[in-house]
PDB file of C-alpha atoms in Angstrom:
ATOM      1  CA  UNK A 260      -6.297 -36.493   4.657  1.00  0.00           C
ATOM      2  CA  UNK A 261      -3.194 -35.055   6.316  1.00  0.00           C
ATOM      3  CA  UNK A 262       0.117 -34.364   4.581  1.00  0.00           C
ATOM      4  CA  UNK A 263       3.400 -35.609   5.991  1.00  0.00           C
ATOM      5  CA  UNK A 264       7.013 -34.817   5.217  1.00  0.00           C
ATOM      6  CA  UNK A 265       9.249 -37.905   5.450  1.00  0.00           C
ATOM      7  CA  UNK A 266      13.022 -37.530   5.680  1.00  0.00           C
ATOM      8  CA  UNK A 267      15.026 -40.513   4.475  1.00  0.00           C
ATOM      9  CA  UNK A 268      18.572 -40.764   5.852  1.00  0.00           C
ATOM     10  CA  UNK A 269      20.951 -43.385   4.501  1.00  0.00           C
ATOM     11  CA  UNK A 270      24.218 -43.983   6.281  1.00  0.00           C
ATOM     12  CA  UNK A 271      27.314 -45.367   4.575  1.00  0.00           C
ATOM     13  CA  UNK A 272      30.300 -46.517   6.655  1.00  0.00           C
ATOM     14  CA  UNK A 273      33.792 -47.623   5.737  1.00  0.00           C
ATOM     15  CA  UNK A 274      36.762 -48.361   7.990  1.00  0.00           C
ATOM     16  CA  UNK A 275      40.192 -47.258   6.797  1.00  0.00           C
ATOM     17  CA  UNK A 276      43.481 -48.213   8.453  1.00  0.00           C
ATOM     18  CA  UNK A 277      46.153 -45.517   8.561  1.00  0.00           C
ATOM     19  CA  UNK A 278      49.417 -44.984  10.434  1.00  0.00           C
ATOM     20  CA  UNK A 279      49.759 -41.715  12.350  1.00  0.00           C
ATOM     21  CA  UNK A 280      51.224 -40.252  15.548  1.00  0.00           C
ATOM     22  CA  UNK A 281      47.832 -39.066  16.973  1.00  0.00           C
ATOM     23  CA  UNK A 282      44.124 -39.611  16.490  1.00  0.00           C
ATOM     24  CA  UNK A 283      43.758 -36.069  15.095  1.00  0.00           C
ATOM     25  CA  UNK A 284      46.531 -36.718  12.545  1.00  0.00           C
ATOM     26  CA  UNK A 285      44.879 -40.004  11.507  1.00  0.00           C
ATOM     27  CA  UNK A 286      41.542 -38.249  10.973  1.00  0.00           C
ATOM     28  CA  UNK A 287      43.236 -35.476   8.979  1.00  0.00           C
ATOM     29  CA  UNK A 288      45.029 -37.957   6.710  1.00  0.00           C
ATOM     30  CA  UNK A 289      41.802 -39.853   5.944  1.00  0.00           C
ATOM     31  CA  UNK A 290      39.854 -36.589   5.496  1.00  0.00           C
ATOM     32  CA  UNK A 291      42.440 -35.292   3.016  1.00  0.00           C
ATOM     33  CA  UNK A 292      42.427 -38.628   1.151  1.00  0.00           C
ATOM     34  CA  UNK A 293      38.618 -38.648   1.028  1.00  0.00           C
ATOM     35  CA  UNK A 294      38.558 -35.134  -0.500  1.00  0.00           C
ATOM     36  CA  UNK A 295      41.052 -36.348  -3.087  1.00  0.00           C
ATOM     37  CA  UNK A 296      38.634 -39.152  -4.008  1.00  0.00           C
ATOM     38  CA  UNK A 297      40.758 -41.961  -2.594  1.00  0.00           C
ATOM     39  CA  UNK A 298      37.975 -43.315  -0.349  1.00  0.00           C
ATOM     40  CA  UNK A 299      34.751 -43.807  -2.301  1.00  0.00           C
ATOM     41  CA  UNK A 300      31.713 -45.094  -0.421  1.00  0.00           C
ATOM     42  CA  UNK A 301      29.056 -46.978  -2.361  1.00  0.00           C
ATOM     43  CA  UNK A 302      26.217 -49.480  -1.822  1.00  0.00           C
ATOM     44  CA  UNK A 303      28.684 -52.016  -0.400  1.00  0.00           C
ATOM     45  CA  UNK A 304      29.293 -49.595   2.489  1.00  0.00           C
ATOM     46  CA  UNK A 305      25.579 -49.243   3.342  1.00  0.00           C
ATOM     47  CA  UNK A 306      25.030 -49.263   7.104  1.00  0.00           C
ATOM     48  CA  UNK A 307      21.420 -48.234   7.828  1.00  0.00           C
ATOM     49  CA  UNK A 308      18.405 -46.239   6.715  1.00  0.00           C
ATOM     50  CA  UNK A 309      16.156 -44.126   8.963  1.00  0.00           C
ATOM     51  CA  UNK A 310      12.701 -42.771   8.063  1.00  0.00           C
ATOM     52  CA  UNK A 311      11.471 -39.773  10.046  1.00  0.00           C
ATOM     53  CA  UNK A 312       7.912 -38.553   9.380  1.00  0.00           C
ATOM     54  CA  UNK A 313       6.387 -35.339  10.661  1.00  0.00           C
ATOM     55  CA  UNK A 314       3.147 -33.634   9.833  1.00  0.00           C
ATOM     56  CA  UNK A 315       3.634 -31.152   6.997  1.00  0.00           C
ATOM     57  CA  UNK A 316       3.420 -27.522   8.101  1.00  0.00           C
ATOM     58  CA  UNK A 317       3.421 -25.116   5.159  1.00  0.00           C
ATOM     59  CA  UNK A 318       5.467 -21.952   5.514  1.00  0.00           C
ATOM     60  CA  UNK A 319       3.440 -18.945   6.645  1.00  0.00           C
ATOM     61  CA  UNK A 320       3.772 -15.323   5.580  1.00  0.00           C
ATOM     62  CA  UNK A 321       2.611 -12.172   7.386  1.00  0.00           C
ATOM     63  CA  UNK A 322       0.231 -10.073   5.295  1.00  0.00           C
ATOM     64  CA  UNK A 323      -2.409  -7.366   5.585  1.00  0.00           C
ATOM     65  CA  UNK A 324      -5.739  -9.054   4.908  1.00  0.00           C
ATOM     66  CA  UNK A 325      -8.396  -6.991   3.122  1.00  0.00           C
ATOM     67  CA  UNK A 326     -11.876  -8.496   3.378  1.00  0.00           C
ATOM     68  CA  UNK A 327     -15.021  -6.824   2.004  1.00  0.00           C
ATOM     69  CA  UNK A 328     -17.019  -5.211   4.781  1.00  0.00           C
ATOM     70  CA  UNK A 329     -14.281  -5.698   7.407  1.00  0.00           C
ATOM     71  CA  UNK A 330     -11.479  -3.642   8.902  1.00  0.00           C
ATOM     72  CA  UNK A 331      -8.024  -4.476   7.466  1.00  0.00           C
ATOM     73  CA  UNK A 332      -5.973  -6.692   9.742  1.00  0.00           C
ATOM     74  CA  UNK A 333      -2.622  -8.414  10.014  1.00  0.00           C
ATOM     75  CA  UNK A 334      -2.802 -12.139   9.344  1.00  0.00           C
ATOM     76  CA  UNK A 335      -0.592 -15.157   8.730  1.00  0.00           C
ATOM     77  CA  UNK A 336      -1.466 -17.216   5.673  1.00  0.00           C
ATOM     78  CA  UNK A 337      -0.019 -20.324   4.046  1.00  0.00           C
ATOM     79  CA  UNK A 338       2.735 -19.396   1.595  1.00  0.00           C
ATOM     80  CA  UNK A 339       1.647 -22.184  -0.770  1.00  0.00           C
ATOM     81  CA  UNK A 340      -0.202 -21.459  -3.998  1.00  0.00           C
ATOM     82  CA  UNK A 341      -3.170 -23.428  -2.667  1.00  0.00           C
ATOM     83  CA  UNK A 342      -3.127 -21.436   0.578  1.00  0.00           C
ATOM     84  CA  UNK A 343      -3.127 -18.094  -1.241  1.00  0.00           C
ATOM     85  CA  UNK A 344      -5.857 -19.233  -3.637  1.00  0.00           C
ATOM     86  CA  UNK A 345      -7.935 -20.266  -0.638  1.00  0.00           C
ATOM     87  CA  UNK A 346      -7.621 -16.767   0.860  1.00  0.00           C
ATOM     88  CA  UNK A 347      -8.766 -14.945  -2.306  1.00  0.00           C
ATOM     89  CA  UNK A 348     -11.241 -17.635  -3.359  1.00  0.00           C
ATOM     90  CA  UNK A 349      -9.721 -18.472  -6.741  1.00  0.00           C
ATOM     91  CA  UNK A 350      -6.771 -17.853  -9.034  1.00  0.00           C
ATOM     92  CA  UNK A 351      -4.338 -15.250  -7.707  1.00  0.00           C
ATOM     93  CA  UNK A 352      -3.161 -12.116  -9.478  1.00  0.00           C
ATOM     94  CA  UNK A 353      -0.742  -9.576  -7.983  1.00  0.00           C
ATOM     95  CA  UNK A 354      -1.344  -5.864  -8.439  1.00  0.00           C
ATOM     96  CA  UNK A 355       1.755  -3.687  -8.322  1.00  0.00           C
ATOM     97  CA  UNK A 356       0.357  -0.366  -7.081  1.00  0.00           C
ATOM     98  CA  UNK A 357       3.115   0.638  -4.693  1.00  0.00           C
ATOM     99  CA  UNK A 358       6.554   2.226  -4.982  1.00  0.00           C
ATOM    100  CA  UNK A 359       8.136  -0.284  -2.614  1.00  0.00           C
ATOM    101  CA  UNK A 360       8.314  -3.999  -3.490  1.00  0.00           C
ATOM    102  CA  UNK A 361       4.918  -5.008  -2.111  1.00  0.00           C
ATOM    103  CA  UNK A 362       1.841  -6.070  -4.031  1.00  0.00           C
ATOM    104  CA  UNK A 363      -1.856  -6.565  -3.525  1.00  0.00           C
ATOM    105  CA  UNK A 364      -2.843 -10.141  -4.388  1.00  0.00           C
ATOM    106  CA  UNK A 365      -6.442 -10.444  -5.600  1.00  0.00           C
ATOM    107  CA  UNK A 366      -8.752 -13.007  -7.159  1.00  0.00           C
ATOM    108  CA  UNK A 367      -7.871 -12.831 -10.860  1.00  0.00           C
ATOM    109  CA  UNK A 368     -11.542 -13.204 -11.845  1.00  0.00           C
ATOM    110  CA  UNK A 369     -13.030 -11.335  -8.868  1.00  0.00           C
ATOM    111  CA  UNK A 370     -14.631  -8.520 -10.865  1.00  0.00           C
ATOM    112  CA  UNK A 371     -15.943 -10.858 -13.572  1.00  0.00           C
ATOM    113  CA  UNK A 372     -17.416 -13.141 -10.885  1.00  0.00           C
ATOM    114  CA  UNK A 373     -19.182 -10.181  -9.276  1.00  0.00           C
ATOM    115  CA  UNK A 374     -17.403 -10.494  -5.933  1.00  0.00           C
ATOM    116  CA  UNK A 375     -18.192  -7.747  -3.434  1.00  0.00           C
ATOM    117  CA  UNK A 376     -16.251  -4.552  -4.065  1.00  0.00           C
ATOM    118  CA  UNK A 377     -13.760  -4.106  -1.280  1.00  0.00           C
ATOM    119  CA  UNK A 378     -11.437  -1.095  -1.416  1.00  0.00           C
ATOM    120  CA  UNK A 379     -10.125   1.427  -3.892  1.00  0.00           C
ATOM    121  CA  UNK A 380      -6.520   1.882  -4.872  1.00  0.00           C
ATOM    122  CA  UNK A 381      -5.586   5.533  -5.346  1.00  0.00           C
ATOM    123  CA  UNK A 382      -2.626   7.334  -6.923  1.00  0.00           C
ATOM    124  CA  UNK A 383      -0.645  10.147  -5.299  1.00  0.00           C
ATOM    125  CA  UNK A 384      -3.293  12.650  -6.463  1.00  0.00           C
ATOM    126  CA  UNK A 385      -6.051  10.673  -4.704  1.00  0.00           C
ATOM    127  CA  UNK A 386      -7.457   9.536  -8.059  1.00  0.00           C
ATOM    128  CA  UNK A 387      -9.040   6.081  -8.124  1.00  0.00           C
ATOM    129  CA  UNK A 388      -6.906   3.767 -10.280  1.00  0.00           C
ATOM    130  CA  UNK A 389      -8.471   0.396  -9.444  1.00  0.00           C
ATOM    131  CA  UNK A 390     -11.051  -1.296  -7.244  1.00  0.00           C
ATOM    132  CA  UNK A 391     -10.302  -4.502  -5.379  1.00  0.00           C
ATOM    133  CA  UNK A 392     -13.114  -7.046  -5.684  1.00  0.00           C
ATOM    134  CA  UNK A 393     -13.361  -9.824  -3.114  1.00  0.00           C
ATOM    135  CA  UNK A 394     -10.837 -10.701  -0.434  1.00  0.00           C
ATOM    136  CA  UNK A 395      -7.231  -9.683  -1.101  1.00  0.00           C
ATOM    137  CA  UNK A 396      -3.971  -9.453   0.785  1.00  0.00           C
ATOM    138  CA  UNK A 397      -0.904  -7.222   0.688  1.00  0.00           C
ATOM    139  CA  UNK A 398       2.470  -8.966   0.893  1.00  0.00           C
ATOM    140  CA  UNK A 399       6.145  -8.569   0.056  1.00  0.00           C
ATOM    141  CA  UNK A 400       7.017  -9.259  -3.581  1.00  0.00           C
ATOM    142  CA  UNK A 401      10.732  -8.439  -3.612  1.00  0.00           C
ATOM    143  CA  UNK A 402      11.854 -12.022  -4.147  1.00  0.00           C
ATOM    144  CA  UNK A 403      11.066 -14.964  -6.331  1.00  0.00           C
ATOM    145  CA  UNK A 404       8.092 -15.870  -4.097  1.00  0.00           C
ATOM    146  CA  UNK A 405       5.628 -13.776  -2.130  1.00  0.00           C
ATOM    147  CA  UNK A 406       6.902 -13.091   1.377  1.00  0.00           C
ATOM    148  CA  UNK A 407       6.131 -11.514   4.737  1.00  0.00           C
ATOM    149  CA  UNK A 408       5.670  -7.816   5.286  1.00  0.00           C
ATOM    150  CA  UNK A 409       7.777  -6.095   7.932  1.00  0.00           C
ATOM    151  CA  UNK A 410       6.013  -4.860  11.075  1.00  0.00           C
ATOM    152  CA  UNK A 411       6.408  -1.309   9.742  1.00  0.00           C
ATOM    153  CA  UNK A 412       4.754  -2.267   6.436  1.00  0.00           C
ATOM    154  CA  UNK A 413       1.929  -4.044   8.271  1.00  0.00           C
ATOM    155  CA  UNK A 414       1.202  -0.852  10.227  1.00  0.00           C
ATOM    156  CA  UNK A 415       1.447   1.329   7.101  1.00  0.00           C
ATOM    157  CA  UNK A 416      -0.877  -0.746   4.890  1.00  0.00           C
ATOM    158  CA  UNK A 417      -3.286  -1.596   7.718  1.00  0.00           C
ATOM    159  CA  UNK A 418      -3.731   2.154   8.180  1.00  0.00           C
ATOM    160  CA  UNK A 419      -3.847   2.981   4.445  1.00  0.00           C
ATOM    161  CA  UNK A 420      -6.482   0.304   3.726  1.00  0.00           C
ATOM    162  CA  UNK A 421      -8.111   0.279   7.189  1.00  0.00           C
ATOM    163  CA  UNK A 422     -11.744   0.618   6.143  1.00  0.00           C
ATOM    164  CA  UNK A 423     -13.715  -0.994   3.329  1.00  0.00           C
ATOM    165  CA  UNK A 424     -15.424   1.302   0.854  1.00  0.00           C
ATOM    166  CA  UNK A 425     -18.794   1.695  -0.795  1.00  0.00           C
ATOM    167  CA  UNK A 426     -18.662   2.746  -4.437  1.00  0.00           C
ATOM    168  CA  UNK A 427     -21.033   4.887  -6.485  1.00  0.00           C
ATOM    169  CA  UNK A 428     -21.071   6.776  -9.762  1.00  0.00           C
ATOM    170  CA  UNK A 429     -21.389  10.584 -10.000  1.00  0.00           C
ATOM    171  CA  UNK A 430     -20.969  12.549 -13.240  1.00  0.00           C
ATOM    172  CA  UNK A 431     -19.495   9.552 -15.065  1.00  0.00           C
ATOM    173  CA  UNK A 432     -16.887   9.025 -12.339  1.00  0.00           C
ATOM    174  CA  UNK A 433     -16.711   6.194  -9.860  1.00  0.00           C
ATOM    175  CA  UNK A 434     -16.123   7.305  -6.281  1.00  0.00           C
ATOM    176  CA  UNK A 435     -15.464   5.402  -3.109  1.00  0.00           C
ATOM    177  CA  UNK A 436     -16.359   6.306   0.456  1.00  0.00           C
ATOM    178  CA  UNK A 437     -14.696   4.497   3.345  1.00  0.00           C
ATOM    179  CA  UNK A 438     -16.909   3.355   6.196  1.00  0.00           C
ATOM    180  CA  UNK A 439     -16.368   1.799   9.589  1.00  0.00           C
ATOM    181  CA  UNK A 440     -18.119  -1.586   9.519  1.00  0.00           C
ATOM    182  CA  UNK A 441     -18.006  -1.808  13.340  1.00  0.00           C
ATOM    183  CA  UNK A 442     -19.873   1.456  13.897  1.00  0.00           C
ATOM    184  CA  UNK A 443     -23.558   1.223  14.843  1.00  0.00           C
ATOM    185  CA  UNK A 444     -23.594  -2.595  14.739  1.00  0.00           C
ATOM    186  CA  UNK A 445     -26.326  -2.568  17.388  1.00  0.00           C
ATOM    187  CA  UNK A 446     -28.741  -0.940  14.908  1.00  0.00           C
ATOM    188  CA  UNK A 447     -28.384  -3.687  12.294  1.00  0.00           C
ATOM    189  CA  UNK A 448     -30.887  -6.520  12.161  1.00  0.00           C
TER     190      UNK A 448
END
């Protein structure tokens, strides 16, 4: 079923007689009186109602989309909670790994659900601090709601998280190695 946004516009009208030298002066007198509360319009002044329906289009935000086994890419997603949950495949949880006000939004239960490991998040010393499980996206988080990245941020994070990673354990440490999922596709069955 589709969603629609319906705007309801009610119009109230009242005629007021006033003495003035010009039309502009008459309008100014009535305007001033109205602001003073001398002309109150109520249900008795009802003139018409108009209903205007249009198909609901949720706001979109520009993000860097990180999908397991795929190259990072710029994408537009619905800015609604449902839209973001659809992208990550469940409840959303932001990760604040960056110095600027951007975050990586992941599936809150992605690791517990055993979603495919996607990419590592590293500190300034190139030490692994977290692993993203499942599909995630990077967006602006400077305001009350998640928002669009700038073109500069899209380029920066698309480059930083370009390739997915494969993870393994060596000497009690987890390591990640980035790989190009588009390389040697012709050899896959």
